[in-house]
Structures are given as structure tokens and as C-alpha cells.
PDB file of C-alpha atoms and ligand atoms in Angstrom:
ATOM      1  CA  MET P  15       2.265 -83.183  -4.123  1.00 54.00           C
ATOM      2  CA  ALA P  16       4.444 -80.299  -2.881  1.00 66.00           C
ATOM      3  CA  LEU P  17       4.929 -79.176  -6.415  1.00 64.00           C
ATOM      4  CA  ARG P  18       1.187 -78.985  -6.928  1.00 71.00           C
ATOM      5  CA  TYR P  19       0.802 -76.751  -3.832  1.00 69.00           C
ATOM      6  CA  LEU P  20       3.638 -74.546  -5.055  1.00 58.00           C
ATOM      7  CA  ALA P  21       1.956 -74.184  -8.422  1.00 60.00           C
ATOM      8  CA  LEU P  22      -1.334 -73.323  -6.736  1.00 61.00           C
ATOM      9  CA  LEU P  23       0.406 -70.769  -4.503  1.00 57.00           C
ATOM     10  CA  LEU P  24       2.056 -69.209  -7.536  1.00 57.00           C
ATOM     11  CA  LEU P  25      -1.292 -68.998  -9.291  1.00 56.00           C
ATOM     12  CA  ALA P  26      -2.889 -67.456  -6.220  1.00 62.00           C
ATOM     13  CA  CYS P  27      -0.106 -64.883  -6.070  1.00 50.00           C
ATOM     14  CA  CYS P  28      -0.561 -64.033  -9.736  1.00 50.00           C
ATOM     15  CA  VAL P  29      -4.282 -63.546  -9.329  1.00 55.00           C
ATOM     16  CA  ALA P  30      -3.749 -61.392  -6.256  1.00 60.00           C
ATOM     17  CA  CYS P  31      -1.125 -59.280  -8.023  1.00 52.00           C
ATOM     18  CA  LEU P  32      -3.307 -58.890 -11.043  1.00 58.00           C
ATOM     19  CA  GLY P  33      -6.210 -57.891  -8.836  1.00 58.00           C
ATOM     20  CA  VAL P  34      -4.183 -55.250  -7.014  1.00 57.00           C
ATOM     21  CA  GLY P  35      -2.814 -54.052 -10.320  1.00 54.00           C
ATOM     22  CA  VAL P  36      -6.274 -53.602 -11.765  1.00 57.00           C
ATOM     23  CA  VAL P  37      -7.524 -51.825  -8.651  1.00 54.00           C
ATOM     24  CA  ILE P  38      -4.571 -49.425  -8.667  1.00 53.00           C
ATOM     25  CA  GLY P  39      -4.927 -48.958 -12.379  1.00 53.00           C
ATOM     26  CA  GLN P  40      -8.525 -47.968 -11.933  1.00 58.00           C
ATOM     27  CA  LYS P  41      -8.023 -45.832  -8.864  1.00 54.00           C
ATOM     28  CA  ALA P  42      -5.270 -43.658 -10.229  1.00 53.00           C
ATOM     29  CA  PRO P  43      -7.200 -42.029 -13.056  1.00 53.00           C
ATOM     30  CA  ALA P  44     -10.289 -41.795 -10.872  1.00 55.00           C
ATOM     31  CA  LYS P  45      -8.285 -39.634  -8.448  1.00 56.00           C
ATOM     32  CA  ASP P  46      -7.065 -37.434 -11.304  1.00 61.00           C
ATOM     33  CA  ASP P  47     -10.595 -36.960 -12.526  1.00 65.00           C
ATOM     34  CA  LYS P  48     -11.598 -35.659  -9.141  1.00 66.00           C
ATOM     35  CA  LYS P  49      -8.636 -33.304  -9.050  1.00 68.00           C
ATOM     36  CA  ASP P  50      -9.566 -31.977 -12.482  1.00 72.00           C
ATOM     37  CA  GLU P  51     -13.132 -31.511 -11.369  1.00 74.00           C
ATOM     38  CA  LYS P  52     -11.963 -29.551  -8.349  1.00 72.00           C
ATOM     39  CA  LYS P  53      -9.656 -27.441 -10.482  1.00 72.00           C
ATOM     40  CA  GLU P  54     -12.536 -26.757 -12.835  1.00 73.00           C
ATOM     41  CA  GLU P  55     -14.729 -25.719  -9.919  1.00 71.00           C
ATOM     42  CA  ALA P  56     -12.043 -23.409  -8.534  1.00 71.00           C
ATOM     43  CA  LYS P  57     -11.621 -21.827 -11.947  1.00 69.00           C
ATOM     44  CA  GLU P  58     -15.327 -21.273 -12.314  1.00 69.00           C
ATOM     45  CA  GLY P  59     -15.424 -19.790  -8.824  1.00 64.00           C
ATOM     46  CA  ALA P  60     -12.657 -17.352  -9.674  1.00 64.00           C
ATOM     47  CA  GLU P  61     -14.352 -16.370 -12.904  1.00 64.00           C
ATOM     48  CA  LYS P  62     -17.625 -15.802 -11.113  1.00 65.00           C
ATOM     49  CA  ALA P  63     -15.887 -13.724  -8.439  1.00 63.00           C
ATOM     50  CA  GLU P  64     -14.443 -11.588 -11.201  1.00 68.00           C
ATOM     51  CA  GLU P  65     -17.855 -10.890 -12.653  1.00 76.00           C
ATOM     52  CA  LYS P  66     -19.622 -10.417  -9.349  1.00 90.00           C
ATOM     53  CA  PRO P  67     -20.436  -6.785  -8.601  1.00 96.00           C
ATOM     54  CA  MET P  68     -18.567  -5.256  -5.674  1.00 96.00           C
ATOM     55  CA  THR P  69     -20.264  -3.760  -2.671  1.00 94.00           C
ATOM     56  CA  LYS P  70     -19.697  -0.052  -2.080  1.00 94.00           C
ATOM     57  CA  ALA P  71     -17.188  -0.891   0.697  1.00 95.00           C
ATOM     58  CA  GLU P  72     -15.247  -3.280  -1.558  1.00 97.00           C
ATOM     59  CA  PHE P  73     -15.103  -0.715  -4.343  1.00 98.00           C
ATOM     60  CA  ASP P  74     -13.939   2.037  -1.977  1.00 97.00           C
ATOM     61  CA  ASP P  75     -11.223  -0.338  -0.752  1.00 97.00           C
ATOM     62  CA  LEU P  76     -10.144  -1.020  -4.325  1.00 98.00           C
ATOM     63  CA  MET P  77      -9.954   2.708  -5.025  1.00 98.00           C
ATOM     64  CA  ASN P  78      -8.256   3.731  -1.791  1.00 97.00           C
ATOM     65  CA  LYS P  79      -6.026   0.804  -0.901  1.00 96.00           C
ATOM     66  CA  GLU P  80      -5.030  -0.383  -4.355  1.00 97.00           C
ATOM     67  CA  VAL P  81      -5.446   2.429  -6.857  1.00 98.00           C
ATOM     68  CA  LYS P  82      -4.836   5.629  -4.873  1.00 98.00           C
ATOM     69  CA  ASP P  83      -1.993   4.058  -2.905  1.00 98.00           C
ATOM     70  CA  ALA P  84      -0.305   2.822  -6.089  1.00 98.00           C
ATOM     71  CA  TRP P  85      -0.910   6.169  -7.805  1.00 98.00           C
ATOM     72  CA  ASN P  86       0.891   7.986  -4.982  1.00 98.00           C
ATOM     73  CA  ARG P  87       3.801   5.551  -5.109  1.00 98.00           C
ATOM     74  CA  LEU P  88       3.973   5.904  -8.884  1.00 98.00           C
ATOM     75  CA  LYS P  89       4.360   9.680  -8.592  1.00 98.00           C
ATOM     76  CA  ILE P  90       6.878   9.570  -5.719  1.00 98.00           C
ATOM     77  CA  ASN P  91       9.073   7.000  -7.455  1.00 98.00           C
ATOM     78  CA  GLU P  92       8.854   8.787 -10.774  1.00 98.00           C
ATOM     79  CA  ARG P  93      10.164  11.912  -9.065  1.00 98.00           C
ATOM     80  CA  LYS P  94      13.003   9.894  -7.542  1.00 98.00           C
ATOM     81  CA  LYS P  95      13.652   8.239 -10.926  1.00 98.00           C
ATOM     82  CA  MET P  96      13.203   4.830  -9.336  1.00 98.00           C
ATOM     83  CA  GLY P  97      12.169   3.056 -12.549  1.00 98.00           C
ATOM     84  CA  GLU P  98      11.359  -0.400 -11.243  1.00 98.00           C
ATOM     85  CA  ARG P  99       9.395   0.849  -8.234  1.00 98.00           C
ATOM     86  CA  ALA P 100       7.429   3.363 -10.281  1.00 98.00           C
ATOM     87  CA  ALA P 101       6.708   0.631 -12.827  1.00 98.00           C
ATOM     88  CA  GLU P 102       5.528  -1.783 -10.119  1.00 98.00           C
ATOM     89  CA  ALA P 103       3.036   0.830  -8.892  1.00 98.00           C
ATOM     90  CA  ALA P 104       1.784   1.257 -12.457  1.00 98.00           C
ATOM     91  CA  ASP P 105       1.442  -2.550 -12.761  1.00 98.00           C
ATOM     92  CA  ILE P 106      -0.910  -2.491  -9.767  1.00 98.00           C
ATOM     93  CA  ILE P 107      -3.054   0.207 -11.380  1.00 98.00           C
ATOM     94  CA  ALA P 108      -3.154  -1.715 -14.678  1.00 98.00           C
ATOM     95  CA  LYS P 109      -4.274  -4.839 -12.821  1.00 98.00           C
ATOM     96  CA  ALA P 110      -6.848  -2.936 -10.757  1.00 98.00           C
ATOM     97  CA  ALA P 111      -8.439  -1.239 -13.780  1.00 98.00           C
ATOM     98  CA  PRO P 112     -10.509  -4.229 -15.030  1.00 97.00           C
ATOM     99  CA  LYS P 113     -11.822  -4.743 -11.487  1.00 97.00           C
ATOM    100  CA  MET P 114     -13.556  -1.380 -11.835  1.00 98.00           C
ATOM    101  CA  LEU P 115     -15.924  -3.150 -14.219  1.00 97.00           C
ATOM    102  CA  ARG P 116     -17.464  -4.650 -11.081  1.00 97.00           C
ATOM    103  CA  TYR P 117     -18.611  -1.220  -9.856  1.00 97.00           C
ATOM    104  CA  ASP P 118     -22.251  -1.502  -8.851  1.00 96.00           C
ATOM    105  CA  GLY P 119     -23.062   2.227  -8.903  1.00 96.00           C
ATOM    106  CA  LYS P 120     -25.507   3.980 -11.170  1.00 97.00           C
ATOM    107  CA  VAL P 121     -25.248   6.709 -13.774  1.00 97.00           C
ATOM    108  CA  LEU P 122     -25.838   9.935 -11.851  1.00 97.00           C
ATOM    109  CA  LYS P 123     -27.354  12.216 -14.507  1.00 95.00           C
ATOM    110  CA  GLY P 124     -28.369  12.542 -18.137  1.00 95.00           C
ATOM    111  CA  GLU P 125     -30.458  10.319 -20.364  1.00 96.00           C
ATOM    112  CA  ASN P 126     -29.014   7.094 -18.909  1.00 97.00           C
ATOM    113  CA  LYS P 127     -29.598   8.156 -15.303  1.00 97.00           C
ATOM    114  CA  ASP P 128     -29.989   5.189 -12.919  1.00 96.00           C
ATOM    115  CA  LYS P 129     -28.620   2.659 -15.404  1.00 97.00           C
ATOM    116  CA  LEU P 130     -25.494   0.754 -14.339  1.00 97.00           C
ATOM    117  CA  ALA P 131     -22.345   2.836 -14.735  1.00 97.00           C
ATOM    118  CA  ARG P 132     -20.247  -0.201 -15.646  1.00 97.00           C
ATOM    119  CA  GLU P 133     -22.430  -0.875 -18.685  1.00 97.00           C
ATOM    120  CA  GLN P 134     -21.859   2.573 -20.180  1.00 98.00           C
ATOM    121  CA  LYS P 135     -19.554   2.926 -23.162  1.00 98.00           C
ATOM    122  CA  ASP P 136     -17.559   5.833 -21.725  1.00 98.00           C
ATOM    123  CA  TYR P 137     -17.093   4.082 -18.369  1.00 98.00           C
ATOM    124  CA  LYS P 138     -15.715   0.972 -20.090  1.00 98.00           C
ATOM    125  CA  GLN P 139     -13.522   3.127 -22.322  1.00 98.00           C
ATOM    126  CA  TRP P 140     -11.984   4.869 -19.290  1.00 98.00           C
ATOM    127  CA  VAL P 141     -11.265   1.481 -17.704  1.00 98.00           C
ATOM    128  CA  ASP P 142      -9.441   0.431 -20.897  1.00 98.00           C
ATOM    129  CA  ASP P 143      -7.629   3.780 -21.109  1.00 98.00           C
ATOM    130  CA  LEU P 144      -6.455   3.533 -17.502  1.00 98.00           C
ATOM    131  CA  LYS P 145      -5.075   0.048 -18.101  1.00 98.00           C
ATOM    132  CA  LYS P 146      -3.328   1.079 -21.307  1.00 98.00           C
ATOM    133  CA  HIS P 147      -1.743   4.264 -19.935  1.00 98.00           C
ATOM    134  CA  ALA P 148      -0.584   2.433 -16.794  1.00 98.00           C
ATOM    135  CA  GLU P 149       1.007  -0.296 -18.931  1.00 98.00           C
ATOM    136  CA  ASP P 150       2.675   2.346 -21.102  1.00 98.00           C
ATOM    137  CA  PHE P 151       3.969   4.144 -18.038  1.00 98.00           C
ATOM    138  CA  ALA P 152       5.448   0.913 -16.659  1.00 98.00           C
ATOM    139  CA  LYS P 153       7.189   0.211 -19.956  1.00 98.00           C
ATOM    140  CA  HIS P 154       8.733   3.692 -20.164  1.00 98.00           C
ATOM    141  CA  ALA P 155       9.714   3.772 -16.481  1.00 98.00           C
ATOM    142  CA  ARG P 156      11.491   0.419 -16.760  1.00 98.00           C
ATOM    143  CA  LYS P 157      13.523   1.802 -19.657  1.00 98.00           C
ATOM    144  CA  GLY P 158      14.191   5.037 -17.806  1.00 98.00           C
ATOM    145  CA  ASP P 159      12.471   6.923 -20.607  1.00 98.00           C
ATOM    146  CA  TRP P 160      11.198   9.631 -18.251  1.00 98.00           C
ATOM    147  CA  ASP P 161       9.777  12.045 -20.846  1.00 98.00           C
ATOM    148  CA  LYS P 162       7.481   9.382 -22.226  1.00 98.00           C
ATOM    149  CA  ALA P 163       6.690   8.166 -18.705  1.00 98.00           C
ATOM    150  CA  ALA P 164       5.613  11.695 -17.755  1.00 98.00           C
ATOM    151  CA  ALA P 165       3.277  11.845 -20.749  1.00 98.00           C
ATOM    152  CA  SER P 166       1.691   8.512 -19.725  1.00 98.00           C
ATOM    153  CA  ARG P 167       1.399   9.706 -16.133  1.00 98.00           C
ATOM    154  CA  ASP P 168      -0.520  12.794 -17.303  1.00 98.00           C
ATOM    155  CA  LYS P 169      -2.852  10.538 -19.273  1.00 98.00           C
ATOM    156  CA  ILE P 170      -3.460   8.324 -16.235  1.00 98.00           C
ATOM    157  CA  ASN P 171      -4.284  11.438 -14.228  1.00 98.00           C
ATOM    158  CA  GLU P 172      -6.699  12.691 -16.904  1.00 98.00           C
ATOM    159  CA  THR P 173      -8.448   9.297 -16.989  1.00 98.00           C
ATOM    160  CA  CYS P 174      -9.000   9.197 -13.201  1.00 98.00           C
ATOM    161  CA  GLY P 175     -10.456  12.709 -13.387  1.00 98.00           C
ATOM    162  CA  ALA P 176     -12.621  12.092 -16.453  1.00 98.00           C
ATOM    163  CA  CYS P 177     -14.300   9.051 -14.939  1.00 98.00           C
ATOM    164  CA  HIS P 178     -14.766  10.696 -11.532  1.00 98.00           C
ATOM    165  CA  ASP P 179     -16.291  13.827 -13.106  1.00 97.00           C
ATOM    166  CA  VAL P 180     -19.095  11.752 -14.545  1.00 97.00           C
ATOM    167  CA  TYR P 181     -19.469   8.767 -12.213  1.00 97.00           C
ATOM    168  CA  GLU P 182     -18.228   9.606  -8.724  1.00 97.00           C
ATOM    169  CA  PRO P 183     -21.181  10.635  -6.548  1.00 95.00           C
ATOM    170  CA  LYS P 184     -20.669  14.098  -5.052  1.00 89.00           C
ATOM    171  CA  ASP P 185     -21.839  13.944  -1.447  1.00 78.00           C
TER     172      ASP P 185
HETATM  173  C1  LIG M 224     -13.703   3.964 -14.920  1.00 89.49           C
HETATM  174  C2  LIG M 224     -13.967   4.895 -13.884  1.00 89.49           C
HETATM  175  C3  LIG M 224     -12.918   5.266 -12.881  1.00 89.49           C
HETATM  176  C4  LIG M 224     -11.576   5.450 -13.085  1.00 89.49           C
HETATM  177  C5  LIG M 224     -10.791   5.361 -14.384  1.00 89.49           C
HETATM  178  C6  LIG M 224     -11.015   5.792 -11.802  1.00 89.49           C
HETATM  179  N1  LIG M 224     -11.986   5.798 -10.841  1.00 89.49           N
HETATM  180 FE1  LIG M 224     -11.712   6.241  -8.876  1.00 89.49          FE
HETATM  181  N2  LIG M 224     -13.739   6.071  -8.591  1.00 89.49           N
HETATM  182  C7  LIG M 224     -14.658   5.720  -9.533  1.00 89.49           C
HETATM  183  C8  LIG M 224     -15.983   5.770  -8.963  1.00 89.49           C
HETATM  184  C9  LIG M 224     -17.264   5.439  -9.683  1.00 89.49           C
HETATM  185  C10 LIG M 224     -15.840   6.178  -7.634  1.00 89.49           C
HETATM  186  C11 LIG M 224     -16.954   6.419  -6.597  1.00 89.49           C
HETATM  187  C12 LIG M 224     -17.232   5.220  -5.771  1.00 89.49           C
HETATM  188  C13 LIG M 224     -18.400   5.461  -4.829  1.00 89.49           C
HETATM  189  O1  LIG M 224     -18.318   6.380  -4.013  1.00 89.49           O
HETATM  190  O2  LIG M 224     -19.375   4.736  -4.946  1.00 89.49           O
HETATM  191  C14 LIG M 224     -14.398   6.372  -7.422  1.00 89.49           C
HETATM  192  C15 LIG M 224     -13.838   6.744  -6.224  1.00 89.49           C
HETATM  193  C16 LIG M 224     -12.494   6.933  -5.991  1.00 89.49           C
HETATM  194  C17 LIG M 224     -11.921   7.291  -4.718  1.00 89.49           C
HETATM  195  C18 LIG M 224     -12.697   7.559  -3.437  1.00 89.49           C
HETATM  196  C19 LIG M 224     -13.080   6.268  -2.760  1.00 89.49           C
HETATM  197  C20 LIG M 224     -13.908   6.513  -1.517  1.00 89.49           C
HETATM  198  O3  LIG M 224     -13.515   6.064  -0.428  1.00 89.49           O
HETATM  199  O4  LIG M 224     -14.959   7.153  -1.641  1.00 89.49           O
HETATM  200  C21 LIG M 224     -10.569   7.373  -4.908  1.00 89.49           C
HETATM  201  C22 LIG M 224      -9.511   7.699  -3.853  1.00 89.49           C
HETATM  202  C23 LIG M 224     -10.298   7.057  -6.286  1.00 89.49           C
HETATM  203  N3  LIG M 224     -11.499   6.779  -6.924  1.00 89.49           N
HETATM  204  C24 LIG M 224      -9.051   7.057  -6.876  1.00 89.49           C
HETATM  205  C25 LIG M 224      -8.820   6.871  -8.241  1.00 89.49           C
HETATM  206  C26 LIG M 224      -7.535   7.075  -8.892  1.00 89.49           C
HETATM  207  C27 LIG M 224      -6.271   7.528  -8.184  1.00 89.49           C
HETATM  208  C28 LIG M 224      -7.720   6.787 -10.207  1.00 89.49           C
HETATM  209  C29 LIG M 224      -6.710   6.812 -11.313  1.00 89.49           C
HETATM  210  C30 LIG M 224      -5.411   6.227 -11.099  1.00 89.49           C
HETATM  211  C31 LIG M 224      -9.112   6.412 -10.379  1.00 89.49           C
HETATM  212  N4  LIG M 224      -9.746   6.482  -9.176  1.00 89.49           N
HETATM  213  C32 LIG M 224      -9.669   6.062 -11.595  1.00 89.49           C
HETATM  214  C33 LIG M 224     -14.394   5.395 -10.845  1.00 89.49           C
HETATM  215  C34 LIG M 224     -13.166   5.493 -11.466  1.00 89.49           C
END
């Protein structure tokens, strides 16, 4: 008699364990799926934010607080021959450059007047140039190759000016 109860108990335990095992087994991947979904959503959100045009205030902030500030630090640290610091400032400019593709302003004059500036070939070229010259500067500054760094710095300066001459509203 007792043996029969023991056997039943054992069976009950096995069924219970199996049940829990199955539930856990099913729950675990379900949780991961949700995590992946969330990750996917976050990624999409970030990508969308990158494409989203900036307001005038956001763009001015980018120019003043990121680009101009870094540009000043680049020049100061180049003068002091502080390679790593000058290079870090250039890194910020290189990273900021593609964000300029979110500029929502218009072409000010010429045959493409009132079209979006960021869709113009020369605008996009200057964004690429700025990124490239800033990356070059960082590379040379890190090596302490100051002659080459100076040449890249001049090119950065020319690129800021070239784009502003055409696209910065004069008011
Ligand atoms: C691809 C084009 C482009 C490049 C390259 C560029 N800028 Fe600009 N920048 C603009 C435009 C467009 C404006 C005008 C924004 C407005 O007033 O709507 C501007 C405005 C500015 C302003 C004024 C922001 C304000 O508050 O009105 C500063 C400062 C500035 N840029 C700094 C720089 C520096 C420094 C560089 C180079 C390291 C640079 N920019 C490179 C397009 C560019």
C-alpha cells in the first residue's frame, strides 16, 4: 500500500517537474524575443532621429556648441602641440559633420533657390570634405606630424567658409 502511494507521489513529482520545465523552457525564449523586439525598436528610433531634420535652434546648437567649440579647441591645442587633445576636438567635428545633413534650411539664391540645402550636391560634398579633413587632422595630430596637421586644419577652415558662403543666411 505505502509503496503504491510512494510511486504515485514520485509520478506526481515528475509530472510537476516536467510541467515547470516546459513552462520555463517556453518562457525564456519568449522573453528574449521581446528584448530583441525592443532593441529593434530602439535601433529604428535612433535611425529615424538621425534622418529627422533639425529645427533652426537645434542646428544652431550643433554649430555653436559642438562644431565651433571643437574648432576653437582644435586650434588652441594645435598651437600648444597637444596632439591628443587637438585630435579629440577634430574627432568631434568629424562626428558632427554628418549631422549637418539634417539641416532644414533652403538654398538662398541661384537656379535651385528655395530647394533644400541638404539635398544639393555641393552641400553634401562639403559635409564629406569636413569629415575627411577632420579625420586627417586627428590622424596627423596623434602622430605629432604638425606640418600635415596644419595643412588639414587649413582645409577644414576652407570647408567651413565655402559652405557658409553659399548656405548661411546673411541677416
Ligand atoms: C555643409 C555646410 C556647412 C559646413 C561644412 C559648416 N557649416 Fe557652419 N553653418 C552652416 C549653415 C547652413 C549655417 C546657418 C544656419 C542657420 O542660420 O540657419 C551655419 C552656421 C554656423 C554658425 C552660426 C550658428 C548660429 O548661431 O547662427 C557657426 C558658429 C558655424 N556654422 C560654425 C561652423 C564651423 C566652425 C565650421 C567648420 C569647422 C562649419 N560651421 C562648417 C553650414 C555649414
